[in-house]
Amino acid sequence: MSRFNGKVALVTGASGGVGRAIAYGLAAEGAAVGVVGRDTGALRETVSMVERAGGRALPIEADIGVGSDVEHAVAELVTSYGRLDLLAHAAGVFRTGAVTDLPEEQWDLLFTTNVKSCFLLGRHAIPHMRAAGGGAIVNVSSVFAFAAGPGSAGYAASKAAVVALTKMMALDHIADGIRVNCVAPGSMRTPLLENAVAGHDDPEEALAGIGRLHPLGRLIDPTETASLVLYLLSDDARAVVGSCFTIDGGRLAKLGSAT
């Protein structure tokens, strides 16, 4: 099955984790992919993975919180491949702290990387999608947008903003033939989470403990989230507009229960 033959996609956060899994999945199903990140070496690894599978990928180094970088990234992709049809925004940062503890610069970093980036990517990508006759965008939020734990004020707020912005973008651009949706994963085994537990005496046990918070009993694999993103980007989801899908191993269902 090749759902994306002839399509051109831009994927952020493609240095690893879910962004890399999305880029690989898109390329494996026929898309030419621009992989965006700040770690040039890791981007080249992503490109090598895609090329070994017979796909096409272009590494683009950019800071997605900077407007000129985003504009350049989109322009470089369109110059190389001639169009832009799909956008998967998987880049993000995680910082802990209640509002009384979180430094102001960390709050700003969370909102720049997690939220302003959605605005900038949409601002520069949507005109090219409109010119191509339509397209699809998927933003990666988090289950923390709906049920946060203590000490995650900035992260939870930023991810909730992603959900709200997704809905507004969807309504503003459905007439252009552009569908916008988002996914809200539970805890995934990604470099982001691994870095968060790096200071524990036993990081592997810390990761396993986080996994056990999900009724599924484990962390979400990035490829599982990528599969949902690919569905939302595909024509199989052509009637799905302005929605946010949780992929959390039952975590929200458990939080909503009486026991």
mmCIF file of C-alpha atoms in Angstrom:
data_model
loop_
_atom_site.group_PDB
_atom_site.id
_atom_site.type_symbol
_atom_site.label_atom_id
_atom_site.label_comp_id
_atom_site.label_asym_id
_atom_site.label_seq_id
_atom_site.Cartn_x
_atom_site.Cartn_y
_atom_site.Cartn_z
ATOM 1 C CA MET A 1 0.000 0.000 0.000
ATOM 2 C CA SER A 2 1.371 3.426 -1.000
ATOM 3 C CA ARG A 3 -1.006 6.068 0.311
ATOM 4 C CA PHE A 4 1.393 8.947 -0.316
ATOM 5 C CA ASN A 5 2.720 8.406 -3.847
ATOM 6 C CA GLY A 6 3.518 11.773 -5.412
ATOM 7 C CA LYS A 7 3.065 13.657 -2.119
ATOM 8 C CA VAL A 8 5.629 15.914 -0.481
ATOM 9 C CA ALA A 9 5.750 16.126 3.307
ATOM 10 C CA LEU A 10 7.514 18.230 5.919
ATOM 11 C CA VAL A 11 8.187 16.528 9.269
ATOM 12 C CA THR A 12 9.549 18.355 12.300
ATOM 13 C CA GLY A 13 11.284 16.671 15.195
ATOM 14 C CA ALA A 14 12.691 14.213 12.683
ATOM 15 C CA SER A 15 16.038 13.831 14.447
ATOM 16 C CA GLY A 16 14.575 10.902 16.369
ATOM 17 C CA GLY A 17 11.564 9.608 18.260
ATOM 18 C CA VAL A 18 8.108 9.984 16.788
ATOM 19 C CA GLY A 19 9.228 12.505 14.140
ATOM 20 C CA ARG A 20 11.710 10.013 12.721
ATOM 21 C CA ALA A 21 9.069 7.269 12.781
ATOM 22 C CA ILE A 22 6.602 9.513 10.916
ATOM 23 C CA ALA A 23 9.187 10.494 8.301
ATOM 24 C CA TYR A 24 10.146 6.870 7.733
ATOM 25 C CA GLY A 25 6.502 5.806 7.449
ATOM 26 C CA LEU A 26 5.650 8.539 4.953
ATOM 27 C CA ALA A 27 8.678 7.768 2.788
ATOM 28 C CA ALA A 28 7.960 4.030 2.912
ATOM 29 C CA GLU A 29 4.532 4.780 1.439
ATOM 30 C CA GLY A 30 5.796 6.933 -1.407
ATOM 31 C CA ALA A 31 6.186 10.486 -0.096
ATOM 32 C CA ALA A 32 9.238 12.687 -0.567
ATOM 33 C CA VAL A 33 10.014 14.008 2.896
ATOM 34 C CA GLY A 34 11.771 17.057 4.275
ATOM 35 C CA VAL A 35 13.082 16.148 7.727
ATOM 36 C CA VAL A 36 13.516 19.135 10.023
ATOM 37 C CA GLY A 37 15.531 19.410 13.210
ATOM 38 C CA ARG A 38 18.542 21.038 14.842
ATOM 39 C CA ASP A 39 20.821 17.997 15.135
ATOM 40 C CA THR A 40 22.415 17.692 11.702
ATOM 41 C CA GLY A 41 24.006 14.336 12.419
ATOM 42 C CA ALA A 42 20.738 12.831 13.642
ATOM 43 C CA LEU A 43 18.889 14.220 10.614
ATOM 44 C CA ARG A 44 21.394 12.504 8.339
ATOM 45 C CA GLU A 45 20.727 9.254 10.181
ATOM 46 C CA THR A 46 17.021 9.690 9.476
ATOM 47 C CA VAL A 47 17.741 10.359 5.807
ATOM 48 C CA SER A 48 19.946 7.250 5.617
ATOM 49 C CA MET A 49 17.165 5.117 7.122
ATOM 50 C CA VAL A 50 14.703 6.462 4.579
ATOM 51 C CA GLU A 51 17.077 5.960 1.648
ATOM 52 C CA ARG A 52 17.918 2.404 2.697
ATOM 53 C CA ALA A 53 14.196 1.693 2.503
ATOM 54 C CA GLY A 54 14.080 3.138 -1.017
ATOM 55 C CA GLY A 55 12.546 6.494 -0.091
ATOM 56 C CA ARG A 56 13.559 10.118 -0.623
ATOM 57 C CA ALA A 57 14.359 12.559 2.167
ATOM 58 C CA LEU A 58 15.931 15.984 2.453
ATOM 59 C CA PRO A 59 17.647 17.060 5.711
ATOM 60 C CA ILE A 60 16.761 20.613 6.738
ATOM 61 C CA GLU A 61 18.395 22.152 9.787
ATOM 62 C CA ALA A 62 16.098 24.726 11.385
ATOM 63 C CA ASP A 63 14.889 26.114 14.689
ATOM 64 C CA ILE A 64 11.111 25.821 14.447
ATOM 65 C CA GLY A 65 10.613 28.605 16.967
ATOM 66 C CA VAL A 66 12.251 31.154 14.655
ATOM 67 C CA GLY A 67 10.133 32.539 11.826
ATOM 68 C CA SER A 68 12.967 33.008 9.337
ATOM 69 C CA ASP A 69 14.159 29.427 9.928
ATOM 70 C CA VAL A 70 10.692 28.031 9.310
ATOM 71 C CA GLU A 71 10.237 30.137 6.190
ATOM 72 C CA HIS A 72 13.597 28.906 4.888
ATOM 73 C CA ALA A 73 12.791 25.255 5.694
ATOM 74 C CA VAL A 74 9.498 25.350 3.803
ATOM 75 C CA ALA A 75 11.067 27.196 0.861
ATOM 76 C CA GLU A 76 13.958 24.717 0.671
ATOM 77 C CA LEU A 77 11.564 21.772 0.569
ATOM 78 C CA VAL A 78 9.346 23.348 -2.103
ATOM 79 C CA THR A 79 12.378 24.315 -4.185
ATOM 80 C CA SER A 80 13.713 20.755 -4.005
ATOM 81 C CA TYR A 81 10.473 18.828 -4.559
ATOM 82 C CA GLY A 82 8.174 21.339 -6.228
ATOM 83 C CA ARG A 83 5.252 21.348 -3.828
ATOM 84 C CA LEU A 84 4.057 20.753 -0.265
ATOM 85 C CA ASP A 85 1.095 18.537 0.590
ATOM 86 C CA LEU A 86 1.573 17.274 4.125
ATOM 87 C CA LEU A 87 2.911 18.601 7.415
ATOM 88 C CA ALA A 88 3.552 16.561 10.558
ATOM 89 C CA HIS A 89 4.690 18.712 13.469
ATOM 90 C CA ALA A 90 6.253 16.381 16.026
ATOM 91 C CA ALA A 91 8.955 18.566 17.566
ATOM 92 C CA GLY A 92 8.581 19.646 21.173
ATOM 93 C CA VAL A 93 10.270 20.178 24.509
ATOM 94 C CA PHE A 94 9.402 19.098 28.052
ATOM 95 C CA ARG A 95 10.180 20.982 31.239
ATOM 96 C CA THR A 96 8.904 20.380 34.767
ATOM 97 C CA GLY A 97 7.852 22.820 37.448
ATOM 98 C CA ALA A 98 4.824 24.410 39.089
ATOM 99 C CA VAL A 99 4.203 28.056 38.209
ATOM 100 C CA THR A 100 6.053 29.113 41.346
ATOM 101 C CA ASP A 101 9.118 27.057 40.400
ATOM 102 C CA LEU A 102 9.349 27.179 36.615
ATOM 103 C CA PRO A 103 11.775 29.889 35.445
ATOM 104 C CA GLU A 104 10.227 32.420 33.093
ATOM 105 C CA GLU A 105 12.695 31.561 30.337
ATOM 106 C CA GLN A 106 11.621 27.900 30.537
ATOM 107 C CA TRP A 107 7.961 28.913 30.217
ATOM 108 C CA ASP A 108 8.884 30.949 27.151
ATOM 109 C CA LEU A 109 10.855 28.035 25.702
ATOM 110 C CA LEU A 110 7.884 25.689 26.117
ATOM 111 C CA PHE A 111 5.499 28.062 24.383
ATOM 112 C CA THR A 112 7.944 28.985 21.633
ATOM 113 C CA THR A 113 8.855 25.408 20.772
ATOM 114 C CA ASN A 114 5.500 23.747 21.358
ATOM 115 C CA VAL A 115 2.994 26.437 20.324
ATOM 116 C CA LYS A 116 4.541 29.327 18.395
ATOM 117 C CA SER A 117 6.070 26.718 16.091
ATOM 118 C CA CYS A 118 2.569 25.527 15.105
ATOM 119 C CA PHE A 119 1.677 29.079 14.160
ATOM 120 C CA LEU A 120 4.897 29.594 12.193
ATOM 121 C CA LEU A 121 4.678 26.285 10.355
ATOM 122 C CA GLY A 122 1.065 26.872 9.426
ATOM 123 C CA ARG A 123 1.785 30.440 8.352
ATOM 124 C CA HIS A 124 4.485 29.353 5.899
ATOM 125 C CA ALA A 125 3.217 25.912 4.845
ATOM 126 C CA ILE A 126 -0.468 26.600 4.230
ATOM 127 C CA PRO A 127 0.005 28.930 1.213
ATOM 128 C CA HIS A 128 1.973 26.176 -0.547
ATOM 129 C CA MET A 129 -0.664 23.570 0.343
ATOM 130 C CA ARG A 130 -3.345 25.888 -0.976
ATOM 131 C CA ALA A 131 -1.378 26.238 -4.223
ATOM 132 C CA ALA A 132 -1.135 22.443 -4.448
ATOM 133 C CA GLY A 133 -4.910 22.103 -4.181
ATOM 134 C CA GLY A 134 -5.105 21.117 -0.521
ATOM 135 C CA GLY A 135 -3.303 19.040 2.041
ATOM 136 C CA ALA A 136 -3.243 17.793 5.602
ATOM 137 C CA ILE A 137 -1.557 18.853 8.836
ATOM 138 C CA VAL A 138 -1.130 16.857 12.038
ATOM 139 C CA ASN A 139 0.216 18.464 15.198
ATOM 140 C CA VAL A 140 1.508 16.349 18.064
ATOM 141 C CA SER A 141 0.040 17.431 21.404
ATOM 142 C CA SER A 142 0.049 15.294 24.567
ATOM 143 C CA VAL A 143 -2.296 13.536 26.949
ATOM 144 C CA PHE A 144 -1.115 16.217 29.400
ATOM 145 C CA ALA A 145 -3.356 18.645 27.501
ATOM 146 C CA PHE A 146 -6.348 16.896 29.082
ATOM 147 C CA ALA A 147 -5.178 15.462 32.404
ATOM 148 C CA ALA A 148 -1.846 16.717 33.673
ATOM 149 C CA GLY A 149 0.094 15.561 36.683
ATOM 150 C CA PRO A 150 1.665 17.800 39.326
ATOM 151 C CA GLY A 151 4.671 19.836 38.313
ATOM 152 C CA SER A 152 3.944 20.184 34.614
ATOM 153 C CA ALA A 153 2.251 23.592 34.433
ATOM 154 C CA GLY A 154 4.080 25.001 31.417
ATOM 155 C CA TYR A 155 4.168 21.775 29.447
ATOM 156 C CA ALA A 156 0.489 20.996 30.021
ATOM 157 C CA ALA A 157 -0.561 24.540 29.157
ATOM 158 C CA SER A 158 1.484 24.539 25.959
ATOM 159 C CA LYS A 159 0.096 21.206 24.808
ATOM 160 C CA ALA A 160 -3.468 22.312 25.548
ATOM 161 C CA ALA A 161 -2.780 25.375 23.395
ATOM 162 C CA VAL A 162 -1.744 23.068 20.555
ATOM 163 C CA VAL A 163 -5.174 21.403 20.693
ATOM 164 C CA ALA A 164 -6.987 24.754 20.613
ATOM 165 C CA LEU A 165 -4.845 26.100 17.791
ATOM 166 C CA THR A 166 -5.368 22.901 15.798
ATOM 167 C CA LYS A 167 -9.143 23.326 15.978
ATOM 168 C CA MET A 168 -8.992 26.955 14.856
ATOM 169 C CA MET A 169 -6.599 26.194 11.994
ATOM 170 C CA ALA A 170 -8.937 23.421 10.886
ATOM 171 C CA LEU A 171 -11.930 25.742 10.719
ATOM 172 C CA ASP A 172 -9.994 28.537 9.054
ATOM 173 C CA HIS A 173 -8.592 26.380 6.259
ATOM 174 C CA ILE A 174 -11.078 23.598 5.515
ATOM 175 C CA ALA A 175 -12.388 25.712 2.626
ATOM 176 C CA ASP A 176 -8.873 25.531 1.161
ATOM 177 C CA GLY A 177 -9.045 21.739 1.164
ATOM 178 C CA ILE A 178 -6.582 21.576 4.075
ATOM 179 C CA ARG A 179 -7.423 19.280 6.978
ATOM 180 C CA VAL A 180 -5.830 19.966 10.373
ATOM 181 C CA ASN A 181 -5.900 17.476 13.254
ATOM 182 C CA CYS A 182 -3.728 16.500 16.189
ATOM 183 C CA VAL A 183 -2.755 13.489 18.254
ATOM 184 C CA ALA A 184 -2.236 13.353 22.012
ATOM 185 C CA PRO A 185 0.098 10.514 22.950
ATOM 186 C CA GLY A 186 0.675 9.155 26.398
ATOM 187 C CA SER A 187 4.246 8.672 27.523
ATOM 188 C CA MET A 188 6.403 7.484 24.637
ATOM 189 C CA ARG A 189 9.872 6.013 24.743
ATOM 190 C CA THR A 190 11.648 8.853 22.977
ATOM 191 C CA PRO A 191 14.898 10.753 23.546
ATOM 192 C CA LEU A 192 12.752 13.449 25.211
ATOM 193 C CA LEU A 193 11.534 11.056 27.905
ATOM 194 C CA GLU A 194 14.882 9.302 28.240
ATOM 195 C CA ASN A 195 16.538 12.652 28.914
ATOM 196 C CA ALA A 196 13.872 13.461 31.511
ATOM 197 C CA VAL A 197 14.746 10.357 33.582
ATOM 198 C CA ALA A 198 18.493 10.427 32.967
ATOM 199 C CA GLY A 199 19.184 11.653 36.500
ATOM 200 C CA HIS A 200 17.445 8.716 38.191
ATOM 201 C CA ASP A 201 19.516 6.020 39.905
ATOM 202 C CA ASP A 202 17.912 3.456 37.575
ATOM 203 C CA PRO A 203 16.641 5.191 34.402
ATOM 204 C CA GLU A 204 15.279 1.944 32.939
ATOM 205 C CA GLU A 205 13.180 1.290 36.031
ATOM 206 C CA ALA A 206 12.006 4.903 35.938
ATOM 207 C CA LEU A 207 10.850 4.414 32.350
ATOM 208 C CA ALA A 208 9.146 1.144 33.271
ATOM 209 C CA GLY A 209 7.393 2.869 36.153
ATOM 210 C CA ILE A 210 6.055 5.549 33.837
ATOM 211 C CA GLY A 211 4.879 2.804 31.503
ATOM 212 C CA ARG A 212 2.953 1.160 34.329
ATOM 213 C CA LEU A 213 0.887 4.342 34.735
ATOM 214 C CA HIS A 214 -0.881 3.278 31.542
ATOM 215 C CA PRO A 215 -3.419 0.435 31.802
ATOM 216 C CA LEU A 216 -1.660 -1.052 28.780
ATOM 217 C CA GLY A 217 1.247 -1.596 31.156
ATOM 218 C CA ARG A 218 3.986 -0.033 29.055
ATOM 219 C CA LEU A 219 5.167 3.066 27.249
ATOM 220 C CA ILE A 220 3.729 3.937 23.853
ATOM 221 C CA ASP A 221 6.089 3.094 20.996
ATOM 222 C CA PRO A 222 6.784 6.004 18.612
ATOM 223 C CA THR A 223 5.842 3.798 15.652
ATOM 224 C CA GLU A 224 2.363 3.345 17.149
ATOM 225 C CA THR A 225 1.847 7.100 17.283
ATOM 226 C CA ALA A 226 3.315 7.432 13.800
ATOM 227 C CA SER A 227 0.731 4.978 12.449
ATOM 228 C CA LEU A 228 -2.071 7.187 13.765
ATOM 229 C CA VAL A 229 -0.440 10.303 12.300
ATOM 230 C CA LEU A 230 -0.103 8.622 8.898
ATOM 231 C CA TYR A 231 -3.782 7.696 8.958
ATOM 232 C CA LEU A 232 -4.761 11.313 9.675
ATOM 233 C CA LEU A 233 -2.501 12.580 6.883
ATOM 234 C CA SER A 234 -3.946 10.108 4.396
ATOM 235 C CA ASP A 235 -7.102 10.266 2.309
ATOM 236 C CA ASP A 236 -8.490 7.506 4.527
ATOM 237 C CA ALA A 237 -9.184 10.315 7.025
ATOM 238 C CA ARG A 238 -10.667 12.728 4.486
ATOM 239 C CA ALA A 239 -13.714 13.421 6.714
ATOM 240 C CA VAL A 240 -11.661 13.952 9.889
ATOM 241 C CA VAL A 241 -11.294 17.671 10.600
ATOM 242 C CA GLY A 242 -10.297 19.582 13.738
ATOM 243 C CA SER A 243 -10.057 16.533 15.972
ATOM 244 C CA CYS A 244 -7.536 15.404 18.571
ATOM 245 C CA PHE A 245 -6.989 11.679 19.038
ATOM 246 C CA THR A 246 -5.488 10.234 22.201
ATOM 247 C CA ILE A 247 -3.118 7.277 21.918
ATOM 248 C CA ASP A 248 -2.353 6.684 25.550
ATOM 249 C CA GLY A 249 -2.718 3.027 26.435
ATOM 250 C CA GLY A 250 -5.909 3.766 28.372
ATOM 251 C CA ARG A 251 -4.415 6.415 30.637
ATOM 252 C CA LEU A 252 -7.205 8.958 30.248
ATOM 253 C CA ALA A 253 -9.835 6.250 30.580
ATOM 254 C CA LYS A 254 -8.272 5.222 33.891
ATOM 255 C CA LEU A 255 -8.103 8.788 35.158
ATOM 256 C CA GLY A 256 -11.777 9.217 34.313
ATOM 257 C CA SER A 257 -12.866 6.159 36.260
ATOM 258 C CA ALA A 258 -13.845 5.936 39.920
ATOM 259 C CA THR A 259 -11.103 3.458 40.834
#
